[in-house]
mmCIF file of C-alpha atoms in Angstrom:
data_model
loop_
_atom_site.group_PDB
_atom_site.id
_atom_site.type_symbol
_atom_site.label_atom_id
_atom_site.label_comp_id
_atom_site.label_asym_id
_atom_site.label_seq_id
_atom_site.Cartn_x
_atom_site.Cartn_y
_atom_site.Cartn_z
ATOM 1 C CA UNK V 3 0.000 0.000 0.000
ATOM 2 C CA UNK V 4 1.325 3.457 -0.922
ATOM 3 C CA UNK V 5 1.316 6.076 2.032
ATOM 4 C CA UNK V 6 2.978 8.100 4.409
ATOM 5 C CA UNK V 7 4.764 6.967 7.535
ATOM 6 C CA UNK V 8 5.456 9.042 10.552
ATOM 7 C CA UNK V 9 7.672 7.232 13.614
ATOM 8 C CA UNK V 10 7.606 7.653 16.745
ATOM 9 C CA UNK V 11 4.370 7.901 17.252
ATOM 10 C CA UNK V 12 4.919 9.074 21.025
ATOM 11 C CA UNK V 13 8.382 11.000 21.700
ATOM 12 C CA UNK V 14 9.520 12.345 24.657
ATOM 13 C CA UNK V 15 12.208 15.164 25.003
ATOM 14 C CA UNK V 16 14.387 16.578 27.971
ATOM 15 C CA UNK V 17 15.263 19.933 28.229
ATOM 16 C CA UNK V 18 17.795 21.502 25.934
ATOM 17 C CA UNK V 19 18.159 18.011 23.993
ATOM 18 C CA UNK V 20 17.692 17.721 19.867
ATOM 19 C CA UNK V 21 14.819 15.186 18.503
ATOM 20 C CA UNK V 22 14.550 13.869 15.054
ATOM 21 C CA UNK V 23 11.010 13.151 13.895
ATOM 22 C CA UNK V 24 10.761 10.688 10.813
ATOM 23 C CA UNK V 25 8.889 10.793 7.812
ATOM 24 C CA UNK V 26 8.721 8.721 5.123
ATOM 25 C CA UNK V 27 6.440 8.239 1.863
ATOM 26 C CA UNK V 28 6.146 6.002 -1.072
ATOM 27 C CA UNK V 29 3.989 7.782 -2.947
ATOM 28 C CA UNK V 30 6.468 9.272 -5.315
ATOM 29 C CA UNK V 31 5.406 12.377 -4.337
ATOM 30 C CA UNK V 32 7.620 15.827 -5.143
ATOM 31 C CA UNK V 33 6.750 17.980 -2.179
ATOM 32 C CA UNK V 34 6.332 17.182 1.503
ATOM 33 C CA UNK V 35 5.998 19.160 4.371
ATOM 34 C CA UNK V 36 5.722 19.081 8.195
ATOM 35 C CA UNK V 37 2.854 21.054 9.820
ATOM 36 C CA UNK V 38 2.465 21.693 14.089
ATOM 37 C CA UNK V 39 -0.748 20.787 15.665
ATOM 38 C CA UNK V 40 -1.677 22.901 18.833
ATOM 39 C CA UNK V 41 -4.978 22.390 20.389
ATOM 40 C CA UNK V 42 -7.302 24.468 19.549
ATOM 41 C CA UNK V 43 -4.715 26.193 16.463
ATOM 42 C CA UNK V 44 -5.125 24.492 13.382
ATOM 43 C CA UNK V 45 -2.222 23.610 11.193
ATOM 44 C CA UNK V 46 0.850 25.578 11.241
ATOM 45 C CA UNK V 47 4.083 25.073 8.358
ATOM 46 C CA UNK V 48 7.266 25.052 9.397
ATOM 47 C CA UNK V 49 8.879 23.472 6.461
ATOM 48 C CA UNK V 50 8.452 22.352 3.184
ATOM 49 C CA UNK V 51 10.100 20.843 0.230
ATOM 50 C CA UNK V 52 8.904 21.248 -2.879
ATOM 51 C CA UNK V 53 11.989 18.508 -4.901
ATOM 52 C CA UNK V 54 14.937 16.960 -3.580
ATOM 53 C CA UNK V 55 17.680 18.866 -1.651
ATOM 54 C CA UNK V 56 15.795 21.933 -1.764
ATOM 55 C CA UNK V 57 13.441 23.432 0.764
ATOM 56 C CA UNK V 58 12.150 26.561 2.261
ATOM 57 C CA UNK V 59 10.440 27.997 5.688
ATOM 58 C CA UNK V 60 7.336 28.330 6.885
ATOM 59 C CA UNK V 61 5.685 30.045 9.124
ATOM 60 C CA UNK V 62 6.987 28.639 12.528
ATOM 61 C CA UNK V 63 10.392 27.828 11.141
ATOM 62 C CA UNK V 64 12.665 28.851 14.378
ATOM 63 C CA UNK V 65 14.141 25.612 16.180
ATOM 64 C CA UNK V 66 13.558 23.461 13.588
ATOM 65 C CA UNK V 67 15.677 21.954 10.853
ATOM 66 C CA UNK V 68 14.810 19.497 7.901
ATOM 67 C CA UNK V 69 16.522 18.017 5.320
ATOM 68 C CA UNK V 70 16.034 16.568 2.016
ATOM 69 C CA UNK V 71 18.270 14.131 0.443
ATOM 70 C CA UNK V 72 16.098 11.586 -0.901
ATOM 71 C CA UNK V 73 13.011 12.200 -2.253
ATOM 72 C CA UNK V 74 10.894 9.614 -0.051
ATOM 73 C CA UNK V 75 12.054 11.191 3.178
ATOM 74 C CA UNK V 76 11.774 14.291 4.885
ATOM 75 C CA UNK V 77 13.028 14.017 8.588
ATOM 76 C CA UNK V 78 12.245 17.031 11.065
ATOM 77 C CA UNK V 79 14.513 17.805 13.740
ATOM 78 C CA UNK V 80 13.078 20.052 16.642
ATOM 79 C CA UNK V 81 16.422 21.508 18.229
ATOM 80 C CA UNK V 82 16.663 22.736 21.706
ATOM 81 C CA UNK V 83 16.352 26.128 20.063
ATOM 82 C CA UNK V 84 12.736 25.553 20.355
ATOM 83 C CA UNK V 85 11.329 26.759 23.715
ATOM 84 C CA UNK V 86 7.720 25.070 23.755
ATOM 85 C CA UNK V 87 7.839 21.990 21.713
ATOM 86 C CA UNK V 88 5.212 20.051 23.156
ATOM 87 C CA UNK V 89 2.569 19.478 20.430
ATOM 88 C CA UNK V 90 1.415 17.280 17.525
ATOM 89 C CA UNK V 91 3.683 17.014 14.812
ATOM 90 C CA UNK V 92 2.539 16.204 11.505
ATOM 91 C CA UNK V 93 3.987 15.450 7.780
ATOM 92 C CA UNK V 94 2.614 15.449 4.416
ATOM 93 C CA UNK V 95 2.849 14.394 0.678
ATOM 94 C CA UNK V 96 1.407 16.011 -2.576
ATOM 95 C CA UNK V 97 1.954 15.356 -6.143
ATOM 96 C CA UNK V 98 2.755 19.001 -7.117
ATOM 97 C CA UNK V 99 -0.291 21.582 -6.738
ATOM 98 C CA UNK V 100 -3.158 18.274 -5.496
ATOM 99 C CA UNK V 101 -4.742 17.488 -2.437
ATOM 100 C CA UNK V 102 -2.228 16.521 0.791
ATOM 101 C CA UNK V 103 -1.567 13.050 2.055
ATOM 102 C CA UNK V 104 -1.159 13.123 5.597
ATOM 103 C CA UNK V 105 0.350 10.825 7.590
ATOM 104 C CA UNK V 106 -0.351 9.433 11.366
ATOM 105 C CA UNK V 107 1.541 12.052 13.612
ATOM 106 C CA UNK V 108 4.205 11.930 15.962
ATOM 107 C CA UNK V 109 2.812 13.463 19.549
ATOM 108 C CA UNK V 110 6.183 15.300 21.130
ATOM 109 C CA UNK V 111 6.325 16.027 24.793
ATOM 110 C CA UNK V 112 8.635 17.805 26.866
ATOM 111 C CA UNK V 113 9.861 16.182 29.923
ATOM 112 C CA UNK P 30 -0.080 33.010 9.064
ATOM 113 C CA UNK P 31 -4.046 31.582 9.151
ATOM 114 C CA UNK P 32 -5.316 31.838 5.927
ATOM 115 C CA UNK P 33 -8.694 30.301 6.300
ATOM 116 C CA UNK P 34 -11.439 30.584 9.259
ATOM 117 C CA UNK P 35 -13.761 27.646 9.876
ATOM 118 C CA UNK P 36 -16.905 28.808 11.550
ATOM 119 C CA UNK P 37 -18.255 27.795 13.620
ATOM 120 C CA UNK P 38 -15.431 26.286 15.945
ATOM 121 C CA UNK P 39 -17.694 23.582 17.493
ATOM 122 C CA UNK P 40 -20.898 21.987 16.222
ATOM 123 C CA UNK P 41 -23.526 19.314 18.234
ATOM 124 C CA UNK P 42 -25.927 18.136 16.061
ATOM 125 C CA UNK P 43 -28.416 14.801 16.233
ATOM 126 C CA UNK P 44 -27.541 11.719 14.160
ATOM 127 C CA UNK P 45 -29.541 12.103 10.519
ATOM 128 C CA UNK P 46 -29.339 16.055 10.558
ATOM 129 C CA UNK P 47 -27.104 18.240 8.612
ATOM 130 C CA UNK P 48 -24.021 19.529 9.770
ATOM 131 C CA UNK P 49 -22.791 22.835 7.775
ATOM 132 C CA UNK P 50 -19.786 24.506 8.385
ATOM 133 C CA UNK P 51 -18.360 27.487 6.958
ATOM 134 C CA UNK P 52 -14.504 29.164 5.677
ATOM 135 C CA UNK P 53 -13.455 32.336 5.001
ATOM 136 C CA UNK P 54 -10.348 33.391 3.812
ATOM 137 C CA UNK P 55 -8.048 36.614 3.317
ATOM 138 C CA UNK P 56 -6.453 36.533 -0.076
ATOM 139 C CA UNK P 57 -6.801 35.138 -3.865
ATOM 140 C CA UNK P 58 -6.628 31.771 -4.233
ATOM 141 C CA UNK P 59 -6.291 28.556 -6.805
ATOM 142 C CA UNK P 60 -7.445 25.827 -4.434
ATOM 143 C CA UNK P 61 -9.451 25.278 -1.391
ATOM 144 C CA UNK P 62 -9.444 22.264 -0.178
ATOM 145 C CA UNK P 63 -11.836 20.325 3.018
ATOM 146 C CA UNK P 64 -9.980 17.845 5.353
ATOM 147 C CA UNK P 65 -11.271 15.475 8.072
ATOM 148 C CA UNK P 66 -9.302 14.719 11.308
ATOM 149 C CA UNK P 67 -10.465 12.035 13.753
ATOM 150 C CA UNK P 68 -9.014 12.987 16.995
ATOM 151 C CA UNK P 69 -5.110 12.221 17.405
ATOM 152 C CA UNK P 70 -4.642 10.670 14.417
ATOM 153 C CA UNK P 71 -3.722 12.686 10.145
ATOM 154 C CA UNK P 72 -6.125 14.523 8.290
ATOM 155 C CA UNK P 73 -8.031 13.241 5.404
ATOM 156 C CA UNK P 74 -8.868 14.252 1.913
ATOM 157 C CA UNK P 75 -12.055 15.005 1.581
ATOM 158 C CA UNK P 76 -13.243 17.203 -1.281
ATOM 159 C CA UNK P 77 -11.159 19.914 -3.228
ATOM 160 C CA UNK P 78 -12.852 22.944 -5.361
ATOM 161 C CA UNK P 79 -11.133 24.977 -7.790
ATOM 162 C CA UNK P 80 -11.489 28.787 -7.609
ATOM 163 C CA UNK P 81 -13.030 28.847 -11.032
ATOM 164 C CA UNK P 82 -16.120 26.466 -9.407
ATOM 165 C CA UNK P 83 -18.713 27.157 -7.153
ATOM 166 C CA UNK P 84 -20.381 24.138 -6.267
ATOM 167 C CA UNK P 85 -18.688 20.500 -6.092
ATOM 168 C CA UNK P 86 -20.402 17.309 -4.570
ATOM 169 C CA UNK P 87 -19.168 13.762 -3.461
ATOM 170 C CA UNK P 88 -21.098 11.125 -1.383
ATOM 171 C CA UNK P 89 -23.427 12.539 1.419
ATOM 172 C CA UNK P 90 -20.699 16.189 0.895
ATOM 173 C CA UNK P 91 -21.231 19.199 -0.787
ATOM 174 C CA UNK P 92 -18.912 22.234 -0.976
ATOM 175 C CA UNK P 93 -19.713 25.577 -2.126
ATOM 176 C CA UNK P 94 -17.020 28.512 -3.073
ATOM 177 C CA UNK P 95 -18.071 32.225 -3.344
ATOM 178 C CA UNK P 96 -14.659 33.783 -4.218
ATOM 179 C CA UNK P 97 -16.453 37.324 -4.152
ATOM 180 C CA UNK P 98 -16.940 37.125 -0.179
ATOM 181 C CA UNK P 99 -13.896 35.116 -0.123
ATOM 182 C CA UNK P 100 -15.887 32.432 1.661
ATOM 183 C CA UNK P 101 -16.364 28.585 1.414
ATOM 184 C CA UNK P 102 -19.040 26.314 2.754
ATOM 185 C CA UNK P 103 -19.149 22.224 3.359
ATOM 186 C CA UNK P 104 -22.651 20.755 3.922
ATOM 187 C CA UNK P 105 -22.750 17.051 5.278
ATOM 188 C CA UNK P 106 -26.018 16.056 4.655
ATOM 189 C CA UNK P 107 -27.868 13.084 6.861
ATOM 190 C CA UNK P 108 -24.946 12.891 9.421
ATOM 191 C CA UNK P 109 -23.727 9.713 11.224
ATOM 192 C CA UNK P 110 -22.188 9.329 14.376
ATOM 193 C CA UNK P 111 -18.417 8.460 12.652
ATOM 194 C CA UNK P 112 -18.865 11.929 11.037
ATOM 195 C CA UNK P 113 -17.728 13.319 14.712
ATOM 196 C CA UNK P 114 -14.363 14.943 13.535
ATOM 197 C CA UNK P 115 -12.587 18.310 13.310
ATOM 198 C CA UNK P 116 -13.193 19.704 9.586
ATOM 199 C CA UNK P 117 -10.386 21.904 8.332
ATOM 200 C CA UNK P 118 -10.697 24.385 5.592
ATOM 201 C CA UNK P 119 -7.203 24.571 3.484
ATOM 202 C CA UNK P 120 -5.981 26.995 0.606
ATOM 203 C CA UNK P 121 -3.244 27.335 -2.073
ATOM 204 C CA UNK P 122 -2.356 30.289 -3.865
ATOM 205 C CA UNK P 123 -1.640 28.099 -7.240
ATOM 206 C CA UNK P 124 2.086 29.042 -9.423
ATOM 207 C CA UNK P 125 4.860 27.467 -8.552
ATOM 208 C CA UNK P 126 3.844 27.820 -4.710
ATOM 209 C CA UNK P 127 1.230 25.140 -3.305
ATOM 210 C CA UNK P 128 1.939 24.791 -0.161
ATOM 211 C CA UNK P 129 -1.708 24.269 2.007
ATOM 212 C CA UNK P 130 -2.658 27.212 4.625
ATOM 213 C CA UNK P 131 -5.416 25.694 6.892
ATOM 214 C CA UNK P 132 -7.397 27.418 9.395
ATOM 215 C CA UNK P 133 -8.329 26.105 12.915
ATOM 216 C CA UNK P 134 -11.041 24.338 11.904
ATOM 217 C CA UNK P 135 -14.599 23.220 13.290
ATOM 218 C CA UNK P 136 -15.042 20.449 15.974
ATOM 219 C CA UNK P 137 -18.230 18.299 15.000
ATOM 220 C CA UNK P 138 -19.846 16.080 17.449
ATOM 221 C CA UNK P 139 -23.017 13.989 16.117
ATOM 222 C CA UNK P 140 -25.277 12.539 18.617
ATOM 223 C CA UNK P 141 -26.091 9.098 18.396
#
């Protein structure tokens, strides 16, 4: 089955330590991106990538890093740069300008 | 930044009536799109409208788009209790740009 795979699904960070979120699709999709999930906020971007080794900030982009050296993977790292990390993390797929594939979510809490 | 607003932020309706929920939004667009979350888990695909339509239907769904008031509406018609979600409104501005702004979306609770 083709589709998006987040991991962990539960992670749990100590102060002033670096996480790496995973993300992974076999979709053959072009562009993925990772949005943050506060209650009662909506979606916000902090990165996307739009082709391989190539992508740009969103809106929240302070504390986090990406990269994108393969085009089925798209890992998120939330650096201790980021004050309140606690939240719902989640990535995404498209095929160009199309509707988003989402994938599970990784829930991030700071311990 | 938010481009879209759902409206209203929660909804409680009976199992069999309709649930509609409303999106506005600030600037042009190309897309707008309607997503389903069950709680803690991705959003769904639901329905997508082009800026050129106005009216767009699928299953018991049906999405309108009035890009004069800037405003979008999704209609779920005879509603079932797995219909409890969040619904998220979400917007591209089309060219060479398409990442998705969503807004905050609309908490829907049907009553068995």
């Amino acid at each position: 089955d083709g589709g998006i795979t987040q991991s962990p699904k539960y992670l749990f960070r100590k102060e002033g330590q670096n996480v790496t979120l995973s993300c992974e699709q076999n979709l053959n999709h072009d562009a993925m991106y990772w949005y943050r999930q506060d209650p009662g906020q909506g979606l916000r971007l902090i990165y996307y990538s739009q082709i391989v080794n190539d992508f740009q900030k969103g809106d929240i982009a302070e504390g986090y890093s990406v990269s994108r050296e393969k085009k089925e993977s798209f890992p998120l790292t939330v650096t201790s740069a980021q004050k309140n990390p606690t939240a719902f993390y989640l990535c995404a797929s498209s095929a160009g300008a199309a509707t988003c594939t989402f994938g599970s979510g990784t829930r991030l809490t700071v311990v | 930044s938010q481009q879209g607003e759902e409206d209203p932020q929660a909804l409680s309706i009976q199992e069999g009536e309709n649930a509609t929920m409303n999106c506005s939004y600030k600037t042009s667009i190309n897309n707008l799109q309607w997503y389903r979350q069950n709680s803690g888990r991705g959003l769904v695909h639901l329905i997508l409208i082009r800026s050129n339509e106005r009216e767009k239907h699928s299953g018991r769904l049906r999405v309108t788009l009035d890009t004069s008031k800037k405003s979008s509406s999704l209609l779920i018609t005879a509603s079932r209790a797995a219909d409890t979600a969040s619904y998220f409104c979400a917007t591209d501005r089309g060219g060479s740009n398409y990442k998705l702004t969503f807004g905050k979306g609309t908490l829907l609770t049907v009553n068995p």
